[in-house]
Amino acid sequence: MDFQAGILQDGSPMESLEKQLICPICLEMFSKPVVILPCQHNLCRKCANDVFQAANPYWQSRGSLISGGRFRCPSCRHEVLLDRHGVYGLQRNLLVENIIDIYKQECSSRPLKKGEHPMCKEHEDERINIYCVTCEVPTCSLCKVFVFWTRKACEVAPLQSVFQGQKTELNNCISMLVAGNDRIQTIISQLEDSCQSTEENSEAAKRELCARFDTLAALLEEKKAELLQRICQEQADKTAFIQSLICQYKEQLEKSSRLVETAIQAAEETGGAAFLMVRPPGLIVEASKGGRLDKIEQGYESMDAFSVSLEHLTEAVQALDFDPAEEDEEYFDGEEEEAEE
């Protein structure tokens, strides 16, 4: 027997009870066996199995290699985890089953009252019991006779059969929508996880890149300090040699200056004996010593030997780029194949 909502008067306790016994999937009264979810909501086992199969399309019956699955409660969206038995592993709600049996017995003992079934507006004493398929409106038997005599093109069908067909179609659409929503929620969760993983992987990649460049910068600083040390050493050696030459030439200059003064004094003497007595001996030898001192070669002060060419290093730095990862290519190829499927 099919028990529909609205069989009793609005606002009655039995009607309130009936609303609590409606499955959120098929919108019918719970059918045996009723299963109770971990969130304490109830579903028909068939409806629970339909939602579970829609959310786990690759799950097979017992004995399959796939272990368990999950779906979301249509009432509160709580995630329900199942073992390898699927919905058959959920507990039956015997209390709700007993309440449904008592409710059906109570409803079957109540006689139908006039006005509880929709009546035809044109024929007040006629119940609406047929459906005009052409006009897509429910009607009564007298209206059917009128349609037969006036519009023979209209096609009619029993109201109950049309109701059952459309109700089944509606229930199928609801199941598809619920399953589709669950799949969308699963995709959203996966995308959120992917977004979080992308952020974490990006931070790790940034840290690794900074560490590599810091290492390279430290190596360059170390090499620069080494080359600067060599230049400073060369500068000190050359400067010391030049300073020693300056000292030698200054000493020679002082000697030559004293010799010049002595020679001038000797030149002022007019007497031969006096001149020979004051004339400095070895004057020519001392005068020639200045030409025998060491000298620096031309370009001695140049530091061209310490020039460093960084063109190849500059090109190498400019050519720095991320290495193409084969794993990424395989990952994108796999995603394209899944998209095609």
Tab-separated table of C-alpha atoms in Angstrom:
chain	number	residue	atom	x	y	z
A	1	MET	CA	0.000	0.000	0.000
A	2	ASP	CA	1.312	3.458	-0.889
A	3	PHE	CA	0.978	5.966	1.934
A	4	GLN	CA	1.321	9.548	0.753
A	5	ALA	CA	1.792	12.742	2.700
A	6	GLY	CA	-1.383	14.657	3.300
A	7	ILE	CA	-3.667	11.651	3.879
A	8	LEU	CA	-4.755	13.111	7.222
A	9	GLN	CA	-5.878	16.565	8.130
A	10	ASP	CA	-3.227	19.265	8.329
A	11	GLY	CA	-1.808	19.828	11.755
A	12	SER	CA	-2.748	16.399	13.164
A	13	PRO	CA	-0.255	14.483	15.307
A	14	MET	CA	-0.261	11.627	12.819
A	15	GLU	CA	0.697	13.978	10.008
A	16	SER	CA	3.589	15.334	12.073
A	17	LEU	CA	4.668	11.768	12.748
A	18	GLU	CA	4.428	10.925	9.055
A	19	LYS	CA	6.758	13.817	8.128
A	20	GLN	CA	9.390	12.343	10.435
A	21	LEU	CA	9.127	8.977	8.668
A	22	ILE	CA	9.837	10.286	5.137
A	23	CYS	CA	13.095	9.278	3.477
A	24	PRO	CA	15.020	12.391	2.228
A	25	ILE	CA	16.007	10.522	-0.949
A	26	CYS	CA	12.853	8.897	-2.323
A	27	LEU	CA	10.465	11.180	-0.373
A	28	GLU	CA	8.482	8.072	0.546
A	29	MET	CA	7.983	6.477	3.906
A	30	PHE	CA	11.006	4.473	4.993
A	31	SER	CA	10.958	0.949	3.623
A	32	LYS	CA	12.468	-2.076	5.332
A	33	PRO	CA	15.193	-2.422	6.240
A	34	VAL	CA	15.829	1.083	7.552
A	35	VAL	CA	19.523	1.866	8.152
A	36	ILE	CA	20.817	4.329	10.715
A	37	LEU	CA	23.847	6.437	9.751
A	38	PRO	CA	26.628	7.456	12.166
A	39	CYS	CA	25.055	10.940	12.257
A	40	GLN	CA	21.810	9.353	13.583
A	41	HIS	CA	19.838	10.083	10.384
A	42	ASN	CA	17.878	7.315	8.666
A	43	LEU	CA	17.645	6.154	5.047
A	44	CYS	CA	16.039	3.326	3.160
A	45	ARG	CA	18.693	0.719	2.524
A	46	LYS	CA	17.984	0.888	-1.212
A	47	CYS	CA	18.304	4.696	-1.216
A	48	ALA	CA	21.497	4.500	0.845
A	49	ASN	CA	22.880	1.948	-1.604
A	50	ASP	CA	21.932	4.179	-4.584
A	51	VAL	CA	23.712	7.180	-3.056
A	52	PHE	CA	26.717	5.034	-2.131
A	53	GLN	CA	26.959	3.525	-5.626
A	54	ALA	CA	26.682	6.978	-7.218
A	55	ALA	CA	29.465	8.333	-4.998
A	56	ASN	CA	31.636	5.229	-5.520
A	57	PRO	CA	31.089	4.173	-9.146
A	58	TYR	CA	34.033	1.747	-9.100
A	59	TRP	CA	32.899	-0.048	-5.938
A	60	GLN	CA	31.665	-3.567	-6.553
A	61	SER	CA	29.749	-6.067	-4.504
A	62	ARG	CA	31.148	-8.065	-1.619
A	63	GLY	CA	34.349	-9.902	-2.293
A	64	SER	CA	35.780	-7.217	-4.542
A	65	LEU	CA	39.337	-6.024	-4.197
A	66	ILE	CA	38.176	-2.490	-3.348
A	67	SER	CA	37.794	-2.061	0.412
A	68	GLY	CA	35.062	0.252	1.612
A	69	GLY	CA	33.964	3.633	0.383
A	70	ARG	CA	32.290	6.836	1.511
A	71	PHE	CA	29.340	9.093	0.819
A	72	ARG	CA	27.691	12.078	2.476
A	73	CYS	CA	24.443	12.047	4.423
A	74	PRO	CA	21.787	13.873	2.335
A	75	SER	CA	20.345	15.453	5.499
A	76	CYS	CA	23.436	16.936	7.184
A	77	ARG	CA	26.259	16.304	4.634
A	78	HIS	CA	28.164	14.315	7.272
A	79	GLU	CA	30.687	11.996	5.642
A	80	VAL	CA	29.822	8.318	6.161
A	81	LEU	CA	32.716	5.841	5.944
A	82	LEU	CA	31.822	2.262	5.042
A	83	ASP	CA	33.787	-0.960	5.171
A	84	ARG	CA	34.005	-3.591	2.455
A	85	HIS	CA	30.371	-4.611	3.120
A	86	GLY	CA	29.095	-1.239	1.869
A	87	VAL	CA	25.649	-0.186	3.119
A	88	TYR	CA	25.022	-3.760	4.261
A	89	GLY	CA	27.395	-3.072	7.091
A	90	LEU	CA	25.139	-0.288	8.476
A	91	GLN	CA	22.926	-1.018	11.461
A	92	ARG	CA	19.147	-1.414	11.016
A	93	ASN	CA	16.900	0.945	12.960
A	94	LEU	CA	14.366	-1.505	14.365
A	95	LEU	CA	12.640	1.205	16.377
A	96	VAL	CA	11.772	3.219	13.267
A	97	GLU	CA	10.606	0.047	11.491
A	98	ASN	CA	8.231	-0.758	14.351
A	99	ILE	CA	6.900	2.813	14.377
A	100	ILE	CA	6.250	2.602	10.610
A	101	ASP	CA	4.338	-0.692	11.035
A	102	ILE	CA	2.169	0.809	13.767
A	103	TYR	CA	1.592	3.956	11.689
A	104	LYS	CA	0.515	1.975	8.625
A	105	GLN	CA	-1.895	-0.108	10.688
A	106	GLU	CA	-3.386	3.073	12.149
A	107	CYS	CA	-3.756	4.677	8.720
A	108	SER	CA	-5.313	1.573	7.149
A	109	SER	CA	-7.998	1.484	9.863
A	110	ARG	CA	-9.093	5.086	9.197
A	111	PRO	CA	-11.863	5.519	6.561
A	112	LEU	CA	-11.253	8.075	3.866
A	113	LYS	CA	-13.286	11.233	4.278
A	114	LYS	CA	-14.723	13.390	1.567
A	115	GLY	CA	-12.333	16.127	0.735
A	116	GLU	CA	-9.223	14.124	1.512
A	117	HIS	CA	-8.849	13.218	-2.166
A	118	PRO	CA	-8.655	16.058	-4.706
A	119	MET	CA	-12.063	16.648	-6.341
A	120	CYS	CA	-12.767	17.994	-9.823
A	121	LYS	CA	-13.603	21.697	-9.964
A	122	GLU	CA	-16.073	21.162	-12.846
A	123	HIS	CA	-17.752	18.138	-11.272
A	124	GLU	CA	-17.735	18.489	-7.504
A	125	ASP	CA	-18.762	14.886	-6.800
A	126	GLU	CA	-16.102	13.394	-9.090
A	127	ARG	CA	-12.632	12.509	-7.887
A	128	ILE	CA	-9.608	13.325	-10.021
A	129	ASN	CA	-8.484	9.885	-11.146
A	130	ILE	CA	-7.123	10.262	-14.702
A	131	TYR	CA	-4.436	12.335	-16.379
A	132	CYS	CA	-4.582	14.093	-19.768
A	133	VAL	CA	-1.182	13.382	-21.254
A	134	THR	CA	-1.725	15.836	-24.113
A	135	CYS	CA	-2.726	18.788	-21.913
A	136	GLU	CA	-0.573	17.596	-18.996
A	137	VAL	CA	-3.338	18.168	-16.412
A	138	PRO	CA	-5.133	15.757	-14.013
A	139	THR	CA	-8.886	15.412	-14.528
A	140	CYS	CA	-11.915	13.252	-13.671
A	141	SER	CA	-13.887	10.603	-15.562
A	142	LEU	CA	-16.590	13.025	-16.728
A	143	CYS	CA	-13.960	15.377	-18.076
A	144	LYS	CA	-12.469	12.387	-19.896
A	145	VAL	CA	-15.873	11.774	-21.629
A	146	PHE	CA	-16.063	15.443	-22.558
A	147	VAL	CA	-12.538	15.317	-23.942
A	148	PHE	CA	-13.421	12.200	-25.962
A	149	TRP	CA	-16.401	13.907	-27.622
A	150	THR	CA	-14.767	17.308	-28.203
A	151	ARG	CA	-11.018	16.700	-28.569
A	152	LYS	CA	-10.368	13.196	-29.755
A	153	ALA	CA	-6.658	14.009	-30.219
A	154	CYS	CA	-6.080	14.182	-26.451
A	155	GLU	CA	-4.492	11.130	-24.881
A	156	VAL	CA	-5.390	10.161	-21.315
A	157	ALA	CA	-3.874	7.711	-18.849
A	158	PRO	CA	-4.673	6.457	-15.333
A	159	LEU	CA	-3.629	9.006	-12.744
A	160	GLN	CA	-1.930	6.419	-10.552
A	161	SER	CA	0.286	5.095	-13.352
A	162	VAL	CA	1.313	8.611	-14.397
A	163	PHE	CA	1.924	9.452	-10.746
A	164	GLN	CA	4.092	6.392	-10.252
A	165	GLY	CA	6.066	7.070	-13.443
A	166	GLN	CA	6.697	10.718	-12.681
A	167	LYS	CA	7.399	9.947	-9.023
A	168	THR	CA	9.983	7.357	-10.060
A	169	GLU	CA	11.504	9.795	-12.525
A	170	LEU	CA	11.620	12.490	-9.826
A	171	ASN	CA	13.241	10.087	-7.359
A	172	ASN	CA	15.830	9.128	-9.981
A	173	CYS	CA	16.569	12.790	-10.628
A	174	ILE	CA	16.918	13.418	-6.899
A	175	SER	CA	19.314	10.492	-6.578
A	176	MET	CA	21.326	11.787	-9.532
A	177	LEU	CA	21.415	15.291	-8.057
A	178	VAL	CA	22.467	14.007	-4.635
A	179	ALA	CA	25.165	11.840	-6.202
A	180	GLY	CA	26.262	14.732	-8.405
A	181	ASN	CA	26.467	17.052	-5.402
A	182	ASP	CA	28.554	14.489	-3.561
A	183	ARG	CA	30.916	14.157	-6.513
A	184	ILE	CA	31.177	17.943	-6.774
A	185	GLN	CA	31.919	18.156	-3.059
A	186	THR	CA	34.598	15.507	-3.492
A	187	ILE	CA	36.148	17.467	-6.369
A	188	ILE	CA	36.033	20.664	-4.296
A	189	SER	CA	37.808	18.882	-1.438
A	190	GLN	CA	40.430	17.560	-3.845
A	191	LEU	CA	40.934	21.023	-5.344
A	192	GLU	CA	41.268	22.566	-1.878
A	193	ASP	CA	43.844	19.899	-0.975
A	194	SER	CA	45.656	20.592	-4.253
A	195	CYS	CA	45.646	24.324	-3.509
A	196	GLN	CA	47.116	23.758	-0.061
A	197	SER	CA	49.712	21.339	-1.438
A	198	THR	CA	50.624	23.871	-4.141
A	199	GLU	CA	51.217	26.558	-1.525
A	200	GLU	CA	53.313	24.229	0.638
A	201	ASN	CA	55.362	22.998	-2.340
A	202	SER	CA	55.884	26.583	-3.521
A	203	GLU	CA	57.224	27.619	-0.122
A	204	ALA	CA	59.574	24.617	-0.113
A	205	ALA	CA	60.767	25.461	-3.641
A	206	LYS	CA	61.375	29.089	-2.613
A	207	ARG	CA	63.419	28.020	0.394
A	208	GLU	CA	65.502	25.631	-1.718
A	209	LEU	CA	66.104	28.275	-4.398
A	210	CYS	CA	67.172	30.875	-1.817
A	211	ALA	CA	69.515	28.365	-0.192
A	212	ARG	CA	71.155	27.539	-3.538
A	213	PHE	CA	71.640	31.209	-4.421
A	214	ASP	CA	72.964	31.965	-0.951
A	215	THR	CA	75.505	29.174	-1.389
A	216	LEU	CA	76.484	30.544	-4.794
A	217	ALA	CA	76.776	34.080	-3.375
A	218	ALA	CA	78.961	32.815	-0.531
A	219	LEU	CA	81.206	31.029	-3.031
A	220	LEU	CA	81.521	34.209	-5.106
A	221	GLU	CA	82.359	36.238	-2.010
A	222	GLU	CA	85.025	33.730	-1.030
A	223	LYS	CA	86.546	33.795	-4.520
A	224	LYS	CA	86.444	37.590	-4.582
A	225	ALA	CA	88.259	37.777	-1.248
A	226	GLU	CA	90.943	35.379	-2.556
A	227	LEU	CA	91.538	37.422	-5.721
A	228	LEU	CA	91.598	40.695	-3.749
A	229	GLN	CA	94.211	39.185	-1.462
A	230	ARG	CA	96.414	38.328	-4.435
A	231	ILE	CA	96.111	41.891	-5.797
A	232	CYS	CA	96.946	43.337	-2.392
A	233	GLN	CA	100.005	41.090	-2.120
A	234	GLU	CA	101.218	42.121	-5.566
A	235	GLN	CA	100.613	45.759	-4.668
A	236	ALA	CA	102.627	45.409	-1.444
A	237	ASP	CA	105.527	43.694	-3.213
A	238	LYS	CA	105.732	46.276	-5.997
A	239	THR	CA	105.284	49.196	-3.604
A	240	ALA	CA	108.047	47.881	-1.315
A	241	PHE	CA	110.426	47.456	-4.254
A	242	ILE	CA	109.709	50.980	-5.547
A	243	GLN	CA	110.116	52.446	-2.051
A	244	SER	CA	113.516	50.712	-1.718
A	245	LEU	CA	114.585	52.232	-5.048
A	246	ILE	CA	113.430	55.659	-3.860
A	247	CYS	CA	115.601	55.277	-0.741
A	248	GLN	CA	118.626	54.249	-2.795
A	249	TYR	CA	118.222	57.179	-5.169
A	250	LYS	CA	117.794	59.606	-2.253
A	251	GLU	CA	121.013	58.357	-0.656
A	252	GLN	CA	122.840	58.713	-3.966
A	253	LEU	CA	121.379	62.180	-4.393
A	254	GLU	CA	122.675	63.284	-0.990
A	255	LYS	CA	126.160	61.941	-1.784
A	256	SER	CA	126.171	63.655	-5.159
A	257	SER	CA	125.015	66.927	-3.572
A	258	ARG	CA	127.854	66.857	-1.036
A	259	LEU	CA	130.336	66.052	-3.834
A	260	VAL	CA	129.060	68.986	-5.852
A	261	GLU	CA	129.609	71.353	-2.918
A	262	THR	CA	133.127	70.015	-2.356
A	263	ALA	CA	133.932	70.261	-6.066
A	264	ILE	CA	132.680	73.845	-6.204
A	265	GLN	CA	134.871	74.791	-3.255
A	266	ALA	CA	137.853	73.150	-4.968
A	267	ALA	CA	137.110	74.962	-8.196
A	268	GLU	CA	137.263	78.289	-6.360
A	269	GLU	CA	140.878	77.670	-5.326
A	270	THR	CA	143.360	79.606	-7.461
A	271	GLY	CA	146.577	78.078	-6.259
A	272	GLY	CA	147.665	74.780	-7.698
A	273	ALA	CA	148.812	73.302	-4.413
A	274	ALA	CA	145.684	74.364	-2.607
A	275	PHE	CA	143.451	73.077	-5.424
A	276	LEU	CA	145.073	69.658	-5.407
A	277	MET	CA	144.740	69.438	-1.653
A	278	VAL	CA	140.963	70.163	-1.556
A	279	ARG	CA	139.899	68.441	-4.789
A	280	PRO	CA	137.806	65.386	-3.802
A	281	PRO	CA	139.346	62.116	-4.953
A	282	GLY	CA	137.280	59.661	-7.100
A	283	LEU	CA	134.856	62.328	-8.238
A	284	ILE	CA	134.286	60.722	-11.616
A	285	VAL	CA	133.678	57.312	-10.047
A	286	GLU	CA	131.109	58.696	-7.627
A	287	ALA	CA	129.424	60.639	-10.435
A	288	SER	CA	128.930	57.427	-12.441
A	289	LYS	CA	127.324	55.471	-9.576
A	290	GLY	CA	123.946	57.124	-10.144
A	291	GLY	CA	123.624	55.505	-13.528
A	292	ARG	CA	124.280	52.010	-12.139
A	293	LEU	CA	121.323	51.917	-9.669
A	294	ASP	CA	118.380	49.587	-10.292
A	295	LYS	CA	115.414	50.830	-12.327
A	296	ILE	CA	111.828	49.632	-12.874
A	297	GLU	CA	110.768	48.358	-16.206
A	298	GLN	CA	108.229	50.184	-18.310
A	299	GLY	CA	104.690	49.212	-17.271
A	300	TYR	CA	105.938	47.839	-13.946
A	301	GLU	CA	103.088	49.585	-12.107
A	302	SER	CA	100.404	48.037	-14.321
A	303	MET	CA	97.925	45.548	-12.807
A	304	ASP	CA	96.509	44.258	-16.083
A	305	ALA	CA	97.557	40.728	-15.187
A	306	PHE	CA	94.848	40.680	-12.535
A	307	SER	CA	91.947	41.337	-14.881
A	308	VAL	CA	89.143	38.758	-14.610
A	309	SER	CA	86.762	37.947	-17.452
A	310	LEU	CA	83.219	37.317	-16.159
A	311	GLU	CA	81.444	37.154	-19.498
A	312	HIS	CA	81.050	33.371	-19.431
A	313	LEU	CA	79.861	33.527	-15.836
A	314	THR	CA	77.403	36.308	-16.684
A	315	GLU	CA	76.031	34.258	-19.553
A	316	ALA	CA	75.741	31.229	-17.298
A	317	VAL	CA	73.836	33.263	-14.674
A	318	GLN	CA	71.517	34.722	-17.298
A	319	ALA	CA	70.898	31.224	-18.645
A	320	LEU	CA	69.876	29.907	-15.232
A	321	ASP	CA	66.407	28.331	-15.352
A	322	PHE	CA	64.397	25.580	-13.718
A	323	ASP	CA	65.116	22.060	-14.897
A	324	PRO	CA	62.175	20.452	-16.750
A	325	ALA	CA	60.858	17.682	-14.512
A	326	GLU	CA	59.830	14.475	-16.225
A	327	GLU	CA	57.457	13.724	-13.377
A	328	ASP	CA	55.501	16.906	-14.098
A	329	GLU	CA	55.169	15.933	-17.755
A	330	GLU	CA	53.909	12.488	-16.792
A	331	TYR	CA	51.496	14.091	-14.317
A	332	PHE	CA	50.014	16.388	-16.969
A	333	ASP	CA	49.798	13.519	-19.453
A	334	GLY	CA	47.888	11.505	-16.873
A	335	GLU	CA	45.526	14.398	-16.232
A	336	GLU	CA	44.821	14.759	-19.960
A	337	GLU	CA	44.002	11.062	-20.205
A	338	GLU	CA	41.644	11.333	-17.225
A	339	ALA	CA	39.988	14.387	-18.774
A	340	GLU	CA	39.463	12.498	-22.032
A	341	GLU	CA	37.921	9.612	-20.107
